[in-house]
Coordinates of C-alpha atoms in Angstrom, one line a residue:
M233 CA 1.8 -16.7 13.0
K234 CA 4.5 -14.2 14.0
L235 CA 7.5 -15.0 11.1
V236 CA 11.2 -13.4 10.3
R237 CA 13.7 -13.2 8.8
F238 CA 17.8 -13.2 10.8
T239 CA 21.6 -14.2 9.9
E240 CA 22.8 -15.8 12.4
K241 CA 26.4 -15.0 14.0
N242 CA 29.0 -14.9 11.8
S243 CA 27.2 -15.3 9.0
T244 CA 25.8 -13.8 6.1
E245 CA 23.1 -16.3 5.3
V246 CA 19.4 -14.6 4.9
C247 CA 16.9 -17.5 6.9
I248 CA 14.0 -17.2 7.9
G249 CA 12.2 -18.7 10.3
I250 CA 8.5 -18.6 12.7
I251 CA 8.9 -18.0 16.6
D252 CA 6.7 -20.7 18.5
D253 CA 4.3 -20.7 22.5
R254 CA 7.9 -20.1 24.0
G255 CA 9.6 -17.4 22.2
I256 CA 11.2 -19.5 20.1
V257 CA 13.0 -18.9 17.1
R258 CA 12.7 -21.9 14.6
K259 CA 13.9 -21.6 11.1
L260 CA 11.7 -23.2 8.0
D261 CA 12.6 -23.9 4.8
K262 CA 13.5 -21.8 1.8
Q263 CA 9.9 -23.9 0.5
Y264 CA 8.3 -20.9 1.9
D265 CA 10.1 -18.1 0.7
D266 CA 8.9 -15.8 -2.3
N267 CA 12.6 -14.0 -2.6
G268 CA 11.5 -11.4 0.1
I269 CA 8.6 -12.9 0.8
F270 CA 6.8 -15.2 2.6
R271 CA 4.8 -17.9 0.7
F272 CA 1.9 -16.7 3.2
E273 CA -1.1 -19.9 2.0
Q274 CA 2.0 -22.5 1.7
L275 CA 2.3 -21.2 5.0
K276 CA -0.7 -22.6 6.7
E277 CA 0.4 -25.9 7.3
I278 CA 2.4 -25.0 10.3
T279 CA 0.1 -25.1 13.1
G280 CA -0.3 -26.5 16.0
N281 CA 2.2 -28.8 17.4
A282 CA 3.6 -28.7 13.2
I283 CA 6.3 -26.2 14.6
D284 CA 8.4 -28.2 16.6
N285 CA 8.8 -30.6 13.6
H286 CA 11.1 -27.3 12.7
A287 CA 14.6 -26.5 14.8
P288 CA 14.8 -24.2 16.6
V289 CA 18.1 -21.6 16.3
T290 CA 20.5 -21.7 19.3
T291 CA 22.9 -19.1 16.9
E292 CA 22.8 -15.7 18.4
I293 CA 20.8 -13.6 15.2
V294 CA 20.5 -10.3 13.8
F295 CA 16.4 -9.4 13.1
L296 CA 16.7 -8.6 9.7
P297 CA 13.0 -6.8 8.2
P298 CA 11.0 -9.3 7.8
V299 CA 9.5 -8.5 4.1
T300 CA 12.2 -7.3 1.7
K301 CA 11.2 -7.7 -1.4
I302 CA 8.4 -4.4 -1.1
G303 CA 7.8 -2.4 -3.9
K304 CA 6.5 0.1 -2.9
I305 CA 6.6 2.6 0.5
I306 CA 3.2 3.6 1.3
G307 CA 2.6 5.9 4.2
V308 CA -0.2 8.0 4.9
G309 CA 0.0 11.3 6.9
L310 CA -2.6 12.5 10.3
N311 CA -4.5 9.4 10.6
Y312 CA -5.0 10.3 14.4
K313 CA -6.7 12.7 16.1
A314 CA -4.6 13.8 18.8
H315 CA -1.7 13.8 15.6
A316 CA -3.6 16.4 13.5
L317 CA -4.4 17.9 16.4
E318 CA -0.8 18.6 17.8
C319 CA 0.3 19.5 14.4
N320 CA -2.4 22.3 14.2
L321 CA -4.3 20.9 11.0
S322 CA -7.5 19.8 10.5
I323 CA -8.7 16.4 10.9
P324 CA -8.5 14.8 7.2
T325 CA -11.6 14.1 5.1
E326 CA -9.8 11.4 2.9
P327 CA -6.4 9.1 3.3
T328 CA -3.5 11.7 3.0
L329 CA -0.8 9.8 1.0
F330 CA 2.7 9.5 0.6
L331 CA 5.7 7.3 -0.8
K332 CA 8.6 6.3 0.7
A333 CA 11.5 5.3 -0.9
G334 CA 11.9 1.6 -0.8
S335 CA 15.5 2.3 -0.1
A336 CA 15.1 3.8 3.4
L337 CA 14.1 0.0 4.8
A338 CA 16.0 -0.7 7.4
N339 CA 16.8 -3.5 9.9
P340 CA 14.4 -3.1 13.4
N341 CA 17.6 -2.5 15.2
T342 CA 20.4 -0.7 13.6
Q343 CA 22.4 2.5 13.8
L344 CA 20.1 5.8 11.9
E345 CA 22.7 8.3 10.1
R346 CA 21.7 11.6 10.2
P347 CA 21.7 13.1 7.0
R348 CA 24.1 15.6 5.8
G349 CA 22.8 18.9 6.6
S350 CA 19.3 17.1 9.1
L351 CA 18.6 20.3 10.9
S352 CA 15.0 18.4 12.4
L353 CA 15.1 14.6 12.3
D354 CA 11.7 13.5 13.9
W355 CA 10.4 10.5 15.0
E356 CA 6.6 9.0 14.3
V357 CA 6.1 5.0 15.9
E358 CA 3.4 3.6 13.4
L359 CA 1.5 -0.3 12.6
G360 CA 3.2 -1.3 9.1
I361 CA 0.4 -3.2 7.3
V362 CA 2.7 -6.2 4.6
I363 CA 0.0 -6.9 1.9
G364 CA 0.0 -10.1 0.7
H365 CA -2.9 -10.9 -1.9
G366 CA -2.5 -7.7 -4.1
G367 CA -5.4 -5.7 -6.2
R368 CA -7.9 -2.9 -6.5
Y369 CA -10.2 -0.9 -6.5
I370 CA -10.7 -3.6 -3.0
P371 CA -14.2 -3.6 -1.4
E372 CA -13.9 -2.2 2.4
E373 CA -15.8 -5.2 3.8
H374 CA -13.3 -7.8 1.5
A375 CA -9.7 -5.9 2.8
I376 CA -8.3 -7.6 6.1
Q377 CA -8.9 -10.9 3.1
H378 CA -5.7 -9.1 1.4
V379 CA -3.8 -8.6 4.2
A380 CA -0.3 -11.2 5.4
G381 CA -0.3 -9.1 8.3
Y382 CA 1.0 -6.4 10.7
V383 CA 4.5 -5.3 11.4
L384 CA 6.0 -3.0 13.7
G385 CA 7.8 0.4 11.7
I386 CA 9.1 3.9 12.5
D387 CA 8.5 6.6 9.9
F388 CA 11.4 8.8 10.4
S389 CA 11.4 12.1 9.1
E390 CA 14.0 14.8 8.4
R391 CA 11.4 17.6 8.4
D392 CA 13.5 20.4 7.4
F393 CA 14.2 18.8 3.6
Q394 CA 10.1 18.0 4.4
F395 CA 8.5 21.3 4.8
H396 CA 11.6 23.2 3.2
R397 CA 13.4 22.0 0.8
G398 CA 11.3 22.0 -2.3
G399 CA 8.5 19.0 -3.7
Q400 CA 6.0 17.6 -1.6
G401 CA 7.8 16.0 0.9
F402 CA 9.2 12.5 -0.2
K403 CA 13.1 14.2 0.5
G404 CA 11.6 14.5 3.9
K405 CA 10.3 10.6 4.4
S406 CA 13.3 8.4 2.0
C407 CA 16.7 8.8 3.9
D408 CA 18.8 6.0 4.2
G409 CA 17.7 4.2 6.7
F410 CA 14.0 5.9 7.5
G411 CA 12.3 3.3 7.4
P412 CA 12.8 0.4 10.4
L413 CA 10.5 -2.2 10.3
G414 CA 10.2 -5.5 12.5
P415 CA 11.5 -7.3 14.1
V416 CA 8.4 -9.6 14.0
L417 CA 5.4 -9.7 11.6
V418 CA 2.2 -10.9 12.7
T419 CA -0.3 -12.3 10.2
T420 CA -3.5 -11.6 10.3
D421 CA -5.0 -15.3 11.8
E422 CA -3.2 -14.2 15.5
L423 CA -4.1 -10.5 15.3
T424 CA -7.1 -10.3 14.3
D425 CA -8.3 -6.6 15.7
P426 CA -5.7 -4.2 13.9
Q427 CA -8.0 -1.7 15.9
N428 CA -6.5 -2.3 19.1
I429 CA -3.1 -2.2 19.1
E430 CA -0.2 0.2 21.5
L431 CA 2.1 1.0 19.7
T432 CA 4.6 3.7 21.8
L433 CA 8.0 5.6 21.4
S434 CA 10.2 6.4 23.4
V435 CA 14.2 8.5 23.4
N436 CA 16.5 8.3 25.2
G437 CA 13.9 6.6 28.4
E438 CA 11.3 9.4 28.3
V439 CA 7.9 7.8 26.7
R440 CA 7.6 10.4 23.9
Q441 CA 4.3 8.8 21.5
S442 CA 1.8 6.0 23.7
G443 CA -1.0 5.3 21.6
N444 CA -3.8 3.1 20.6
T445 CA -4.8 2.3 16.4
S446 CA -8.6 2.0 18.0
D447 CA -7.5 6.5 17.5
M448 CA -7.3 6.2 13.4
I449 CA -9.1 8.2 11.9
F450 CA -9.2 6.1 8.9
T451 CA -9.1 2.4 9.9
V452 CA -7.1 -0.6 7.9
S453 CA -9.9 -1.5 6.0
E454 CA -10.6 1.8 4.3
L455 CA -6.7 2.1 3.5
V456 CA -6.1 -0.6 2.3
S457 CA -9.9 -0.2 0.2
Y458 CA -9.1 3.7 -0.4
I459 CA -5.6 3.3 -1.0
S460 CA -6.1 0.3 -3.7
A461 CA -8.3 3.1 -5.9
F462 CA -5.5 5.4 -6.9
M463 CA -2.9 2.2 -7.8
S464 CA -2.1 -1.3 -7.3
L465 CA -1.6 -3.0 -4.3
Q466 CA 0.7 -5.5 -4.8
P467 CA 1.9 -8.9 -2.5
G468 CA 5.0 -7.8 -0.7
D469 CA 3.4 -3.5 -0.5
V470 CA 4.0 -2.0 3.0
I471 CA 1.1 0.7 4.4
L472 CA 2.5 2.9 7.4
S473 CA -0.8 3.8 8.8
G474 CA 0.1 7.2 10.4
T475 CA 1.5 7.3 14.1
P476 CA 0.2 8.9 17.4
A477 CA 0.7 12.6 19.1
G478 CA 3.7 13.2 20.4
V479 CA 5.9 13.9 17.9
G480 CA 8.6 16.2 18.2
M481 CA 7.2 19.0 15.7
G482 CA 4.1 19.1 17.4
M483 CA 6.4 19.5 21.3
Q484 CA 6.5 23.3 22.7
P485 CA 9.3 23.7 21.4
P486 CA 10.3 21.6 18.4
A487 CA 12.3 18.6 19.8
Y488 CA 14.4 16.5 17.4
L489 CA 16.8 14.2 17.5
K490 CA 20.9 14.6 17.8
D491 CA 23.8 12.0 18.3
G492 CA 23.3 9.8 20.5
D493 CA 19.9 9.7 21.4
I494 CA 18.8 6.3 21.4
V495 CA 15.0 5.8 20.1
E496 CA 12.9 2.7 20.8
A497 CA 9.4 1.8 19.5
Q498 CA 7.7 -1.2 20.5
S499 CA 4.2 -3.0 20.5
P500 CA 2.9 -5.6 23.1
L501 CA 2.1 -7.6 19.6
L502 CA 4.5 -6.7 17.2
G503 CA 7.8 -6.8 19.6
K504 CA 10.9 -3.6 19.8
Q505 CA 13.1 -2.0 18.1
T506 CA 16.2 0.3 19.1
H507 CA 18.2 2.9 16.6
I508 CA 20.7 4.7 17.5
V509 CA 20.7 8.3 15.8
I510 CA 25.3 8.5 15.2
A511 CA 27.0 11.4 12.5

């Protein structure tokens, strides 16, 4: 299933929907929503032609993050070999974890406000893993059973805040707008192989990142199992699973986002995001 959260034109009401095989958004009843998290078990009843029983949305819509009741956003650093090499860092032997503030959550198509004092605003396209069934000490062989689905994400980062302002980098990852997700959440019954997902990101039409999750150092199953050994994973939690090579910090010389730049991230399976940088 491809699930979305949206508002219709001239309305502030948050709606939920499912996208059919023709790409049409169909509105779902509130019974399938648990205050920001889809009720995935109940949604299993909507299969095949049953999707057509739900009314198509005919007005202009604005996509929101598919999941909004997020307990925590867990980032994974240096999880692609080529990205570690471009940063002149060793391949990690265990996943490198950090937290990103929930208040960084943003719409998949919106303006990106450059924080005051920002000197080095960078981009990182990522596969987001949405937890559907919580747990602790999850065995790797059962990890996918705890995943509801996958979203396209961008881990925007302010490198000066991250590396030069003290602490562990949390400040450089958590500014408002630094965590856009969506537009769709693709459930595991439709996206069965998370280790073969193409991810690209361009700045002003120039491709900067082009990678595939097959290059991950630690797989989705390994990440879910590993992280659950240090903290309980709960429904609605999101794991940003790392970024391919091509970030601004790794360029020679480094290149960062400026006001007016247009950032586009996309995946054939997960949709597209567009962000315009503003002061």
